[in-house]
mmCIF file of C-alpha atoms in Angstrom:
data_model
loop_
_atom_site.group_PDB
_atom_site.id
_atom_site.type_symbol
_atom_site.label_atom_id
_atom_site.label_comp_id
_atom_site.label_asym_id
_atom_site.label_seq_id
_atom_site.Cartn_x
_atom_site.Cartn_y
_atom_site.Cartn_z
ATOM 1 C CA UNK A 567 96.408 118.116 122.457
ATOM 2 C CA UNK A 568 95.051 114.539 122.571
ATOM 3 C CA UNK A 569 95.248 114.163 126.092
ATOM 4 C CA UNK A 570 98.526 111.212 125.939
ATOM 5 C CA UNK A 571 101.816 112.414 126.860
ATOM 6 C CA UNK A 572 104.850 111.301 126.777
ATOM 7 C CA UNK A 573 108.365 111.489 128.627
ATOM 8 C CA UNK A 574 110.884 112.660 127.365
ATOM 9 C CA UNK A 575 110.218 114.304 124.778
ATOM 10 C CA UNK A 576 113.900 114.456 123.489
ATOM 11 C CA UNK A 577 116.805 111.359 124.662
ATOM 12 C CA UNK A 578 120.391 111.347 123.670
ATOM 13 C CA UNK A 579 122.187 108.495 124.724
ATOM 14 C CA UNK A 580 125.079 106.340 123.234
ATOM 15 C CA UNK A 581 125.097 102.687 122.081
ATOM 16 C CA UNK A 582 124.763 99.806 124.373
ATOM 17 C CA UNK A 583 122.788 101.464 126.754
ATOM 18 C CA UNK A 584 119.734 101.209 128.051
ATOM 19 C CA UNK A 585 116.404 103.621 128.073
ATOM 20 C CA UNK A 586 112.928 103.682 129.317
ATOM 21 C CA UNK A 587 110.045 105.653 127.586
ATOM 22 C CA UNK A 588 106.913 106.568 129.520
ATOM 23 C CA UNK A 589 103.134 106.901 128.150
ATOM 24 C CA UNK A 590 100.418 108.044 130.060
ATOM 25 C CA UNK A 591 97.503 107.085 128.104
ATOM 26 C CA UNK A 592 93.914 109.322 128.072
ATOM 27 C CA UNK A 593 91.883 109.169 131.467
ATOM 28 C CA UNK A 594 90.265 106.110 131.182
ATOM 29 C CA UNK A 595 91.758 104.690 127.740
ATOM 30 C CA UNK A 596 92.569 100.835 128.639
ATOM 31 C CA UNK A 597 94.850 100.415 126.018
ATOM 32 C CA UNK A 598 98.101 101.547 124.893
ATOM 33 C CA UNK A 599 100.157 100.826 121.474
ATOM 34 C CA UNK A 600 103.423 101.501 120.694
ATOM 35 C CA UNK A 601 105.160 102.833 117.192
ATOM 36 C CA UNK A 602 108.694 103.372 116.301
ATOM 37 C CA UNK A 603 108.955 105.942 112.994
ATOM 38 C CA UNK A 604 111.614 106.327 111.302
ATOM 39 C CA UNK A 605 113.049 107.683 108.124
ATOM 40 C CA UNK A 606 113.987 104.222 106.461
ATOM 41 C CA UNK A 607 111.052 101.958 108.152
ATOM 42 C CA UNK A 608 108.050 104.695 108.409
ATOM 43 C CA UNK A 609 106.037 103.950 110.866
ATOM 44 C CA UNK A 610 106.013 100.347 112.487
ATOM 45 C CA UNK A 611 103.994 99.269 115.446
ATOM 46 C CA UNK A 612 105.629 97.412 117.836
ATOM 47 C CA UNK A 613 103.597 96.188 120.577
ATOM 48 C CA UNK A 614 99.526 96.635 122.405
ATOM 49 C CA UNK A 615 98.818 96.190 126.224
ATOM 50 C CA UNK A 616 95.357 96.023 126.926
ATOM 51 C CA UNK A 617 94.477 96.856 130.960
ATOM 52 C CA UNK A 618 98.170 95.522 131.743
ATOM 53 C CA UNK A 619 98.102 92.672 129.324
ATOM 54 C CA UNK A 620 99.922 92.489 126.404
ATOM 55 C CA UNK A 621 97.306 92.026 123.286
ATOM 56 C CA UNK A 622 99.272 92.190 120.077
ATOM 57 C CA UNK A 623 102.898 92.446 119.164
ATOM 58 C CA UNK A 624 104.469 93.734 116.157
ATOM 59 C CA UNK A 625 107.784 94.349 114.934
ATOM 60 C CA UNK A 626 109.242 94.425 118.498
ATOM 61 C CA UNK A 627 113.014 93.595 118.886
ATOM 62 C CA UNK A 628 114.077 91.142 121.668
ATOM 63 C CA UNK A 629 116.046 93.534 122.919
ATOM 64 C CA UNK A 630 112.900 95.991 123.301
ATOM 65 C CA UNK A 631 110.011 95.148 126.517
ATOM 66 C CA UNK A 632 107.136 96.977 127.185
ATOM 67 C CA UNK A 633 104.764 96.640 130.111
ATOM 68 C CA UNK A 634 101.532 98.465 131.238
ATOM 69 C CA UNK A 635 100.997 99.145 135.060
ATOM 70 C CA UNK A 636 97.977 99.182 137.463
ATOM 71 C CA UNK A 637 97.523 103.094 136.930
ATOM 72 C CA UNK A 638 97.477 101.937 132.712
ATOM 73 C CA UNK A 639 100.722 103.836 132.461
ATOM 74 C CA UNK A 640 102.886 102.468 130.572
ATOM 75 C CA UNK A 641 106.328 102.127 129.805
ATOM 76 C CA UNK A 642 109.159 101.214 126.654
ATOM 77 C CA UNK A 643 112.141 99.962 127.843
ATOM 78 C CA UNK A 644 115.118 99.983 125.110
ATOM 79 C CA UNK A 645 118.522 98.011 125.362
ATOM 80 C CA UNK A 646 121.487 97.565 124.257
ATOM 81 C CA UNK A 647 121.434 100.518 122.020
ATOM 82 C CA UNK A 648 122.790 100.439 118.350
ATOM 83 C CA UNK A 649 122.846 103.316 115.999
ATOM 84 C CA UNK A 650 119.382 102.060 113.891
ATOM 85 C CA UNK A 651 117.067 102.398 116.725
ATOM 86 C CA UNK A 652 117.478 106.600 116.884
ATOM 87 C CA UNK A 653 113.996 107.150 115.726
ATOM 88 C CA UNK A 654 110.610 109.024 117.348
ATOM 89 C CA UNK A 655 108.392 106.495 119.686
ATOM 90 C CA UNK A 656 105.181 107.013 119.452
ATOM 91 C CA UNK A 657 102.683 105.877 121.442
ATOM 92 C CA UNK A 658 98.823 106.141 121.164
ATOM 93 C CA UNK A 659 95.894 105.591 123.636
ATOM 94 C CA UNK A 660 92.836 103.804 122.949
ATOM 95 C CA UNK A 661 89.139 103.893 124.167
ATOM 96 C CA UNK A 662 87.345 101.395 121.606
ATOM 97 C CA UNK A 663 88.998 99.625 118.955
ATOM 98 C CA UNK A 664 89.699 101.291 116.298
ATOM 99 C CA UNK A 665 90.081 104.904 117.361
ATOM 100 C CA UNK A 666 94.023 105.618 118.561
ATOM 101 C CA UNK A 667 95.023 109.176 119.971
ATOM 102 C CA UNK A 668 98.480 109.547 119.834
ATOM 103 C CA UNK A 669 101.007 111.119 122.335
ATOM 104 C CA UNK A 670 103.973 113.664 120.631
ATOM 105 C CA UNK A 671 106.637 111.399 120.840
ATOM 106 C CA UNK A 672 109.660 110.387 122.210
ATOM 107 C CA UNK A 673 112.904 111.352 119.776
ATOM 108 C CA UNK A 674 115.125 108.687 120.431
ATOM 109 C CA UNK A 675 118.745 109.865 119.356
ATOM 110 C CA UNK A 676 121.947 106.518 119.981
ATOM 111 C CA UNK A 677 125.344 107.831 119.456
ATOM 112 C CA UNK B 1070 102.647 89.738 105.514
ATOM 113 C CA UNK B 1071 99.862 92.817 104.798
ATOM 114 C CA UNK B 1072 101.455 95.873 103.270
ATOM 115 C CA UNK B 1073 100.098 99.248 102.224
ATOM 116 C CA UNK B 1074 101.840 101.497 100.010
ATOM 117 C CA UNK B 1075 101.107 105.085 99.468
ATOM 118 C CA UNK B 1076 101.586 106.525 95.700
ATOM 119 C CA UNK B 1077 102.942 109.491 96.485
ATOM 120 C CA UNK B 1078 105.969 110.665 98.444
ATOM 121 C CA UNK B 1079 105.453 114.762 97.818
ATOM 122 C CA UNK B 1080 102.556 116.130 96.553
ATOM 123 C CA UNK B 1081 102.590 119.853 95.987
ATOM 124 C CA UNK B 1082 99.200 121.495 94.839
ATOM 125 C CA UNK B 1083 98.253 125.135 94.900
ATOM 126 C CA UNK B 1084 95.280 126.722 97.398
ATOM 127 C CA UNK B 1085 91.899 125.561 96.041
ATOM 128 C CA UNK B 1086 93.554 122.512 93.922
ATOM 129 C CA UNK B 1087 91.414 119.113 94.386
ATOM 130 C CA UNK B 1088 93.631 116.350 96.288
ATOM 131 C CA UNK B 1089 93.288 112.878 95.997
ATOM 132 C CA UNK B 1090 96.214 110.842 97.540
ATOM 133 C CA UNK B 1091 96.404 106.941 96.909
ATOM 134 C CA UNK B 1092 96.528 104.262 99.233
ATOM 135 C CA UNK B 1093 96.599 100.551 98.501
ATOM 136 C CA UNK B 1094 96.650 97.346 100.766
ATOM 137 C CA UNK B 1095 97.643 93.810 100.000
ATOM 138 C CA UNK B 1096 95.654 91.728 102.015
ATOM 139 C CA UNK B 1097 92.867 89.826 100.855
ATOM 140 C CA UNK B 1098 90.242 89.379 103.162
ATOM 141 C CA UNK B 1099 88.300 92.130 105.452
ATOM 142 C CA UNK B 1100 89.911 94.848 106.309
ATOM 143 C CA UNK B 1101 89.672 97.776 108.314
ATOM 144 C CA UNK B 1102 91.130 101.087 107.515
ATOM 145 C CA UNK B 1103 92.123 104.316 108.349
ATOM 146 C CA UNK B 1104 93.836 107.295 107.297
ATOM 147 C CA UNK B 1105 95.530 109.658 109.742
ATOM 148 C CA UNK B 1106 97.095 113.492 109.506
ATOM 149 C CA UNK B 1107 100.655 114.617 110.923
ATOM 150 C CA UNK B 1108 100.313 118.568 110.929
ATOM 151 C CA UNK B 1109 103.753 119.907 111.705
ATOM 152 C CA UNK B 1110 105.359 119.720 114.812
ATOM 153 C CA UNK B 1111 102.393 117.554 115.795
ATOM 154 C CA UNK B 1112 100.767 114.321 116.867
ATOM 155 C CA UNK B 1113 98.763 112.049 114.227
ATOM 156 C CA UNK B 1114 95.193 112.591 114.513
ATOM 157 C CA UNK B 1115 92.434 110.430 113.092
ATOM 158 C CA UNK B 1116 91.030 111.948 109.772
ATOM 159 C CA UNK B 1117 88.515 109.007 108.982
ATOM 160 C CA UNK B 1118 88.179 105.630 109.290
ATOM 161 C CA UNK B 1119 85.854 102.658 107.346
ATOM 162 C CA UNK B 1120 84.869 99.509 109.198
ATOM 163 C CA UNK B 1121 82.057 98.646 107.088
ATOM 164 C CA UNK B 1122 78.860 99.746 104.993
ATOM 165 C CA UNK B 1123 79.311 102.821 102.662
ATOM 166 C CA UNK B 1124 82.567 102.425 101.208
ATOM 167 C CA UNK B 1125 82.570 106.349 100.857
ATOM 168 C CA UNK B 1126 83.353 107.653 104.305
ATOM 169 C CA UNK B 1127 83.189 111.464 105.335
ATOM 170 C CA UNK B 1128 86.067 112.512 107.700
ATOM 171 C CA UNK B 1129 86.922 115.599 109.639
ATOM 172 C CA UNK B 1130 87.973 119.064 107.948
ATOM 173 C CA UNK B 1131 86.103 118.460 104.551
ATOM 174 C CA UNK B 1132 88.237 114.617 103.701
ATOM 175 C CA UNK B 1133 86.492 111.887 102.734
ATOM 176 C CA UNK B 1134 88.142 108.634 101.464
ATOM 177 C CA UNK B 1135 86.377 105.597 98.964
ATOM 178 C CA UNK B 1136 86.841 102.037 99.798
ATOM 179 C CA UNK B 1137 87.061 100.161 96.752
ATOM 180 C CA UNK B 1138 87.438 96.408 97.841
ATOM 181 C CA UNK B 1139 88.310 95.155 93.699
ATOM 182 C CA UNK B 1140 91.355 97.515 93.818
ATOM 183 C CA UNK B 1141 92.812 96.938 97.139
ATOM 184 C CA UNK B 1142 92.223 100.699 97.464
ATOM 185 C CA UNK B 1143 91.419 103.641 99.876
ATOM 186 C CA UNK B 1144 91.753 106.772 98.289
ATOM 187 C CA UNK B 1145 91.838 110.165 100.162
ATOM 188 C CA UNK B 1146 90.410 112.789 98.723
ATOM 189 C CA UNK B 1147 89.465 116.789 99.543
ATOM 190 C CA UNK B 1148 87.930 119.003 96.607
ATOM 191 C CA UNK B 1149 89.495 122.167 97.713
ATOM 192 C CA UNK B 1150 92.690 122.472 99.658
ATOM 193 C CA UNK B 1151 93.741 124.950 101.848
ATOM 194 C CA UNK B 1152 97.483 125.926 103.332
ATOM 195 C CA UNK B 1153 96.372 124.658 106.471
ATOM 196 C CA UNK B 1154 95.926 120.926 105.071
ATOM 197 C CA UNK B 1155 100.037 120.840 104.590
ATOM 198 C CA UNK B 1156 100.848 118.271 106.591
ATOM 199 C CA UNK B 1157 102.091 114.607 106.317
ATOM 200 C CA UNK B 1158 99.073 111.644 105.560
ATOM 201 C CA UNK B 1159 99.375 108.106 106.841
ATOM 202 C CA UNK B 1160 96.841 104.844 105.270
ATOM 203 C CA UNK B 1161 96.605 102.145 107.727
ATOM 204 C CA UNK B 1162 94.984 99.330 107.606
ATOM 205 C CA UNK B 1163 93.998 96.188 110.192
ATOM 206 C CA UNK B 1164 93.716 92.777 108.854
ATOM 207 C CA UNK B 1165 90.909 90.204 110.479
ATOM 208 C CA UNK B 1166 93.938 88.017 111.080
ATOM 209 C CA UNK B 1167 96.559 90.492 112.220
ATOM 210 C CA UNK B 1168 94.222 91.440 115.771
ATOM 211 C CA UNK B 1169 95.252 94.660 116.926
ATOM 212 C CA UNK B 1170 98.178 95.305 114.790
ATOM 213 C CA UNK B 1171 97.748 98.357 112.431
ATOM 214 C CA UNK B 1172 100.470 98.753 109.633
ATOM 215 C CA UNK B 1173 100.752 102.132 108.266
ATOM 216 C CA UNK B 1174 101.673 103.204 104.780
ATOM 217 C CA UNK B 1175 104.904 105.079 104.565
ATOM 218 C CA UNK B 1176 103.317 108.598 104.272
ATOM 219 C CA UNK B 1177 102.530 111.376 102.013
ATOM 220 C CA UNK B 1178 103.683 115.114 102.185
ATOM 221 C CA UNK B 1179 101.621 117.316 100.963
ATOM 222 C CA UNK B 1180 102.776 120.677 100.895
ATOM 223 C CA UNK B 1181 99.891 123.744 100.067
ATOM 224 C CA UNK B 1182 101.433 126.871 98.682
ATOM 225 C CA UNK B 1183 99.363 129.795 99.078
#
């Protein structure tokens, strides 16, 4: 267990709509990444809030926002749904750079 | 852009068999790197990482990786594998320029038959 979690751990929803993933990052970790992994693309990061700021952004859609709140929680919100973005979300918590523990995962299924 | 690729896509060794999994980067300039383990069912945990120094870095559960900065490479390696050590293997690496973003290789299975 690496002390992240992550909710839900399974979502089935159909295209168009929209979702929100949630992270709760290691007591005291200020910062939070996010991954998308999938078959075709591996694993891609996608975005880095740092103590509610974002740091770094990767291969983040437009139609993909993140944010990070007060209690460093943070969350993935997902819209307008197509078929390409089933995939697991990942995210990982940070204490120093460098050294990411990651959460299990959020399987992402769009019908 | 920076891109690692990752030799293998399944590796399949017996119990005992040395391992050595490739990993190579494209970016020229200093990098960071890291190599992380997907057990089953399971989060990705940190195996090792190199930053600087020794280019031969010691991880957890008996890995240890060599940074060779003429070959763009950062091999894994284990001398003796057990059925345990099945599990999927990420590279990563972090450019100077690229700040905080980490870009993984596409993986390596390795399956351990007993």
């Amino acid at each position: 267990d690496s002390g992240v979690t992550q909710t839900p751990k399974h979502l089935i929803t159909a295209t168009g709509q929209r979702v929100t993933l949630r992270c709760s990052p290691r007591s005291g970790d200020l910062s939070v990444y996010w991954y998308q992994q999938s078959l075709d693309q591996g694993l891609q990061f996608l975005i880095q809030y740092y103590n509610g700021e974002e740091r770094a952004k990767g291969n983040i859609l437009e139609r993909f926002s993140a944010q990070q709140f007060p209690d460093l929680h943070s969350e993935l919100n997902l819209s307008s749904l197509e078929l390409g973005d089933s995939a697991l979300y990942f995210c990982a918590s940070s204490p120093r750079w460098g050294e990411q523990y990651f959460g299990p995962g959020t399987r992402l299924t769009v019908t | 852009a920076q891109s690692v690729s990752q030799h293998n896509h399944h590796v399949i060794l017996s119990e005992a068999a040395s391992l050595e999994l490739g990993c190579n980067y494209s970016y020229g300039g200093t990098v960071n790197l890291f190599w992380y383990v997907q057990y089953p069912g399971q989060h990705l945990q940190l195996l090792l990482k190199y930053f600087s120094g020794d280019p031969l870095v010691k991880g957890i559960k008996g890995f240890e990786a060599e940074f060779i900065k003429s070959k763009f490479s950062f091999n894994l390696r284990k001398p003796s594998v057990q059925w345990s050590d099945t599990a999927e293997y990420f590279c990563a690496v972090n450019a100077d320029n690229y700040g905080q973003n980490f870009v993984f290789g596409p993986g390596t299975r390795l399956s351990v038959l007993p």
